[in-house]
Amino acid sequence: PCAQILDQATTESPMAGIAAALQACTSAWVLIVAADMPFVSADLLHAMAKERQHYQAVVPYSDGRYQTLCAFYHQSCLATFEDCLFKKQYRLQALMQRLNTQCLDEVWLKQHDPSLLSFFDLDTQADVHQAKQIMNHRKKS
């Protein structure tokens, strides 16, 4: 089941939202996908799920950075998230170094999402325009 979970933190960091999801979730794993990522591939997510054994986090690494908002996090991460929030260390990129992270590189990612469109996000009006073009192109194909 899907639920809307609100974080209680006063920071605008996505870290607070992930921590809230981990606190509220009753399963061992949480899948985090940012709301502004319209082209996340189901095939990619299924493949990522198979990589979870022996790790606390399964995180794609694309375009020179961890894609922390399209990742799996185990409940055991919660204490580290809470510690970072308490210390006001809000950078998710740095947090990945503190977790036992399965980092999925672009070679692996392209096997499941050749265009890497899963990590396309809508930050600007230009991004929205580009997303519309991608959708129109997909309709014609």
PDB file of C-alpha atoms in Angstrom:
ATOM      1  CA  PRO A   1       0.000   0.000   0.000  1.00  0.00           C
ATOM      2  CA  CYS A   2       1.022   3.557  -0.709  1.00  0.00           C
ATOM      3  CA  ALA A   3       0.805   6.298   1.898  1.00  0.00           C
ATOM      4  CA  GLN A   4       1.645   9.959   2.205  1.00  0.00           C
ATOM      5  CA  ILE A   5       4.120  10.550   5.021  1.00  0.00           C
ATOM      6  CA  LEU A   6       5.054  14.029   6.172  1.00  0.00           C
ATOM      7  CA  ASP A   7       8.358  14.770   7.851  1.00  0.00           C
ATOM      8  CA  GLN A   8       8.568  16.744  11.072  1.00  0.00           C
ATOM      9  CA  ALA A   9      11.947  18.330  10.483  1.00  0.00           C
ATOM     10  CA  THR A  10      12.421  22.027   9.957  1.00  0.00           C
ATOM     11  CA  THR A  11      15.011  21.453   7.255  1.00  0.00           C
ATOM     12  CA  GLU A  12      14.229  21.397   3.564  1.00  0.00           C
ATOM     13  CA  SER A  13      16.590  18.458   3.085  1.00  0.00           C
ATOM     14  CA  PRO A  14      15.149  15.315   1.513  1.00  0.00           C
ATOM     15  CA  MET A  15      16.967  13.484   4.304  1.00  0.00           C
ATOM     16  CA  ALA A  16      14.148  14.368   6.698  1.00  0.00           C
ATOM     17  CA  GLY A  17      11.566  12.900   4.330  1.00  0.00           C
ATOM     18  CA  ILE A  18      13.491   9.656   3.947  1.00  0.00           C
ATOM     19  CA  ALA A  19      13.904   9.387   7.720  1.00  0.00           C
ATOM     20  CA  ALA A  20      10.156   9.915   8.159  1.00  0.00           C
ATOM     21  CA  ALA A  21       9.443   7.171   5.616  1.00  0.00           C
ATOM     22  CA  LEU A  22      11.787   4.789   7.425  1.00  0.00           C
ATOM     23  CA  GLN A  23      10.124   5.618  10.756  1.00  0.00           C
ATOM     24  CA  ALA A  24       6.625   5.033   9.394  1.00  0.00           C
ATOM     25  CA  CYS A  25       7.310   1.945   7.316  1.00  0.00           C
ATOM     26  CA  THR A  26       6.628  -1.498   8.747  1.00  0.00           C
ATOM     27  CA  SER A  27       8.645  -3.379   6.111  1.00  0.00           C
ATOM     28  CA  ALA A  28      12.407  -3.907   6.123  1.00  0.00           C
ATOM     29  CA  TRP A  29      12.975  -1.779   3.008  1.00  0.00           C
ATOM     30  CA  VAL A  30      11.734   1.570   1.726  1.00  0.00           C
ATOM     31  CA  LEU A  31      11.835   2.573  -1.926  1.00  0.00           C
ATOM     32  CA  ILE A  32      12.266   6.312  -2.329  1.00  0.00           C
ATOM     33  CA  VAL A  33      11.385   7.952  -5.645  1.00  0.00           C
ATOM     34  CA  ALA A  34      11.219  11.726  -5.961  1.00  0.00           C
ATOM     35  CA  ALA A  35       7.914  13.131  -7.108  1.00  0.00           C
ATOM     36  CA  ASP A  36       9.632  15.101  -9.867  1.00  0.00           C
ATOM     37  CA  MET A  37      11.110  12.052 -11.637  1.00  0.00           C
ATOM     38  CA  PRO A  38       8.473  11.215 -14.271  1.00  0.00           C
ATOM     39  CA  PHE A  39      10.332   8.526 -16.203  1.00  0.00           C
ATOM     40  CA  VAL A  40      11.500   6.080 -13.533  1.00  0.00           C
ATOM     41  CA  SER A  41      11.709   2.640 -15.102  1.00  0.00           C
ATOM     42  CA  ALA A  42       9.854  -0.221 -13.429  1.00  0.00           C
ATOM     43  CA  ASP A  43      12.438  -2.596 -14.921  1.00  0.00           C
ATOM     44  CA  LEU A  44      15.198  -0.625 -13.254  1.00  0.00           C
ATOM     45  CA  LEU A  45      13.437  -0.675  -9.878  1.00  0.00           C
ATOM     46  CA  HIS A  46      12.890  -4.443 -10.084  1.00  0.00           C
ATOM     47  CA  ALA A  47      16.562  -4.979 -10.927  1.00  0.00           C
ATOM     48  CA  MET A  48      17.648  -2.691  -8.089  1.00  0.00           C
ATOM     49  CA  ALA A  49      15.484  -4.642  -5.651  1.00  0.00           C
ATOM     50  CA  LYS A  50      17.444  -7.790  -6.503  1.00  0.00           C
ATOM     51  CA  GLU A  51      20.672  -6.069  -5.403  1.00  0.00           C
ATOM     52  CA  ARG A  52      19.622  -5.485  -1.784  1.00  0.00           C
ATOM     53  CA  GLN A  53      21.214  -8.482  -0.039  1.00  0.00           C
ATOM     54  CA  HIS A  54      23.918  -7.570   2.487  1.00  0.00           C
ATOM     55  CA  TYR A  55      23.487  -3.808   2.055  1.00  0.00           C
ATOM     56  CA  GLN A  56      21.785  -0.949   3.858  1.00  0.00           C
ATOM     57  CA  ALA A  57      21.169   1.085   0.719  1.00  0.00           C
ATOM     58  CA  VAL A  58      21.004   0.422  -3.015  1.00  0.00           C
ATOM     59  CA  VAL A  59      21.716   3.661  -4.805  1.00  0.00           C
ATOM     60  CA  PRO A  60      22.318   4.411  -8.494  1.00  0.00           C
ATOM     61  CA  TYR A  61      25.362   6.488  -9.370  1.00  0.00           C
ATOM     62  CA  SER A  62      24.816   8.503 -12.512  1.00  0.00           C
ATOM     63  CA  ASP A  63      25.978  11.814 -13.917  1.00  0.00           C
ATOM     64  CA  GLY A  64      28.762  12.001 -11.321  1.00  0.00           C
ATOM     65  CA  ARG A  65      26.599  11.683  -8.212  1.00  0.00           C
ATOM     66  CA  TYR A  66      24.513   9.339  -6.131  1.00  0.00           C
ATOM     67  CA  GLN A  67      20.864   9.331  -7.200  1.00  0.00           C
ATOM     68  CA  THR A  68      19.660   9.246  -3.592  1.00  0.00           C
ATOM     69  CA  LEU A  69      16.060  10.046  -4.479  1.00  0.00           C
ATOM     70  CA  CYS A  70      15.652   6.904  -6.559  1.00  0.00           C
ATOM     71  CA  ALA A  71      16.978   4.335  -4.117  1.00  0.00           C
ATOM     72  CA  PHE A  72      16.218   1.555  -1.661  1.00  0.00           C
ATOM     73  CA  TYR A  73      16.960   2.076   2.045  1.00  0.00           C
ATOM     74  CA  HIS A  74      16.891  -0.585   4.769  1.00  0.00           C
ATOM     75  CA  GLN A  75      15.422   0.118   8.208  1.00  0.00           C
ATOM     76  CA  SER A  76      18.932  -0.174   9.650  1.00  0.00           C
ATOM     77  CA  CYS A  77      19.703   3.194   7.993  1.00  0.00           C
ATOM     78  CA  LEU A  78      17.316   5.067  10.255  1.00  0.00           C
ATOM     79  CA  ALA A  79      19.785   5.646  13.095  1.00  0.00           C
ATOM     80  CA  THR A  80      22.340   7.117  10.675  1.00  0.00           C
ATOM     81  CA  PHE A  81      19.703   9.392   9.111  1.00  0.00           C
ATOM     82  CA  GLU A  82      18.604  10.561  12.561  1.00  0.00           C
ATOM     83  CA  ASP A  83      22.222  11.167  13.629  1.00  0.00           C
ATOM     84  CA  CYS A  84      22.865  13.272  10.524  1.00  0.00           C
ATOM     85  CA  LEU A  85      19.681  15.270  11.075  1.00  0.00           C
ATOM     86  CA  PHE A  86      20.585  15.851  14.745  1.00  0.00           C
ATOM     87  CA  LYS A  87      24.049  17.081  13.714  1.00  0.00           C
ATOM     88  CA  LYS A  88      22.544  19.213  10.916  1.00  0.00           C
ATOM     89  CA  GLN A  89      24.532  17.305   8.301  1.00  0.00           C
ATOM     90  CA  TYR A  90      21.924  17.328   5.547  1.00  0.00           C
ATOM     91  CA  ARG A  91      23.911  16.222   2.482  1.00  0.00           C
ATOM     92  CA  LEU A  92      22.614  12.874   1.245  1.00  0.00           C
ATOM     93  CA  GLN A  93      25.693  12.506  -0.952  1.00  0.00           C
ATOM     94  CA  ALA A  94      27.916  12.449   2.167  1.00  0.00           C
ATOM     95  CA  LEU A  95      25.552  10.116   4.017  1.00  0.00           C
ATOM     96  CA  MET A  96      26.131   7.401   1.403  1.00  0.00           C
ATOM     97  CA  GLN A  97      29.714   7.087   2.707  1.00  0.00           C
ATOM     98  CA  ARG A  98      28.406   6.247   6.193  1.00  0.00           C
ATOM     99  CA  LEU A  99      26.086   3.470   5.019  1.00  0.00           C
ATOM    100  CA  ASN A 100      26.870   0.040   3.622  1.00  0.00           C
ATOM    101  CA  THR A 101      25.828   1.152   0.152  1.00  0.00           C
ATOM    102  CA  GLN A 102      25.516  -0.924  -3.002  1.00  0.00           C
ATOM    103  CA  CYS A 103      26.474   1.680  -5.599  1.00  0.00           C
ATOM    104  CA  LEU A 104      25.100   0.875  -9.062  1.00  0.00           C
ATOM    105  CA  ASP A 105      27.236   2.443 -11.762  1.00  0.00           C
ATOM    106  CA  GLU A 106      26.112   3.656 -15.178  1.00  0.00           C
ATOM    107  CA  VAL A 107      27.241   0.477 -16.932  1.00  0.00           C
ATOM    108  CA  TRP A 108      24.912  -1.536 -14.684  1.00  0.00           C
ATOM    109  CA  LEU A 109      22.125   1.047 -14.873  1.00  0.00           C
ATOM    110  CA  LYS A 110      22.144   1.157 -18.679  1.00  0.00           C
ATOM    111  CA  GLN A 111      21.423  -2.577 -18.771  1.00  0.00           C
ATOM    112  CA  HIS A 112      18.018  -1.767 -17.246  1.00  0.00           C
ATOM    113  CA  ASP A 113      17.451   1.810 -18.460  1.00  0.00           C
ATOM    114  CA  PRO A 114      19.591   2.424 -21.577  1.00  0.00           C
ATOM    115  CA  SER A 115      18.704   6.121 -21.807  1.00  0.00           C
ATOM    116  CA  LEU A 116      19.021   6.718 -18.026  1.00  0.00           C
ATOM    117  CA  LEU A 117      15.780   8.693 -18.221  1.00  0.00           C
ATOM    118  CA  SER A 118      14.874   7.349 -14.780  1.00  0.00           C
ATOM    119  CA  PHE A 119      17.032  10.125 -13.331  1.00  0.00           C
ATOM    120  CA  PHE A 120      15.548  12.944 -15.392  1.00  0.00           C
ATOM    121  CA  ASP A 121      13.903  15.376 -12.987  1.00  0.00           C
ATOM    122  CA  LEU A 122      11.722  18.430 -13.342  1.00  0.00           C
ATOM    123  CA  ASP A 123      13.580  21.330 -11.779  1.00  0.00           C
ATOM    124  CA  THR A 124      12.863  24.077 -14.324  1.00  0.00           C
ATOM    125  CA  GLN A 125      10.322  25.085 -16.937  1.00  0.00           C
ATOM    126  CA  ALA A 126      12.841  23.942 -19.550  1.00  0.00           C
ATOM    127  CA  ASP A 127      12.822  20.473 -17.930  1.00  0.00           C
ATOM    128  CA  VAL A 128       9.024  20.383 -18.116  1.00  0.00           C
ATOM    129  CA  HIS A 129       9.177  21.345 -21.795  1.00  0.00           C
ATOM    130  CA  GLN A 130      11.773  18.641 -22.446  1.00  0.00           C
ATOM    131  CA  ALA A 131       9.644  16.055 -20.595  1.00  0.00           C
ATOM    132  CA  LYS A 132       6.681  16.920 -22.815  1.00  0.00           C
ATOM    133  CA  GLN A 133       8.845  16.407 -25.883  1.00  0.00           C
ATOM    134  CA  ILE A 134       9.994  13.023 -24.578  1.00  0.00           C
ATOM    135  CA  MET A 135       6.386  11.976 -23.924  1.00  0.00           C
ATOM    136  CA  ASN A 136       5.290  13.104 -27.398  1.00  0.00           C
ATOM    137  CA  HIS A 137       8.168  11.167 -28.953  1.00  0.00           C
ATOM    138  CA  ARG A 138       7.185   8.056 -26.967  1.00  0.00           C
ATOM    139  CA  LYS A 139       3.577   8.335 -28.170  1.00  0.00           C
ATOM    140  CA  LYS A 140       4.746   8.386 -31.786  1.00  0.00           C
ATOM    141  CA  SER A 141       7.016   5.345 -31.335  1.00  0.00           C
TER     142      SER A 141
END
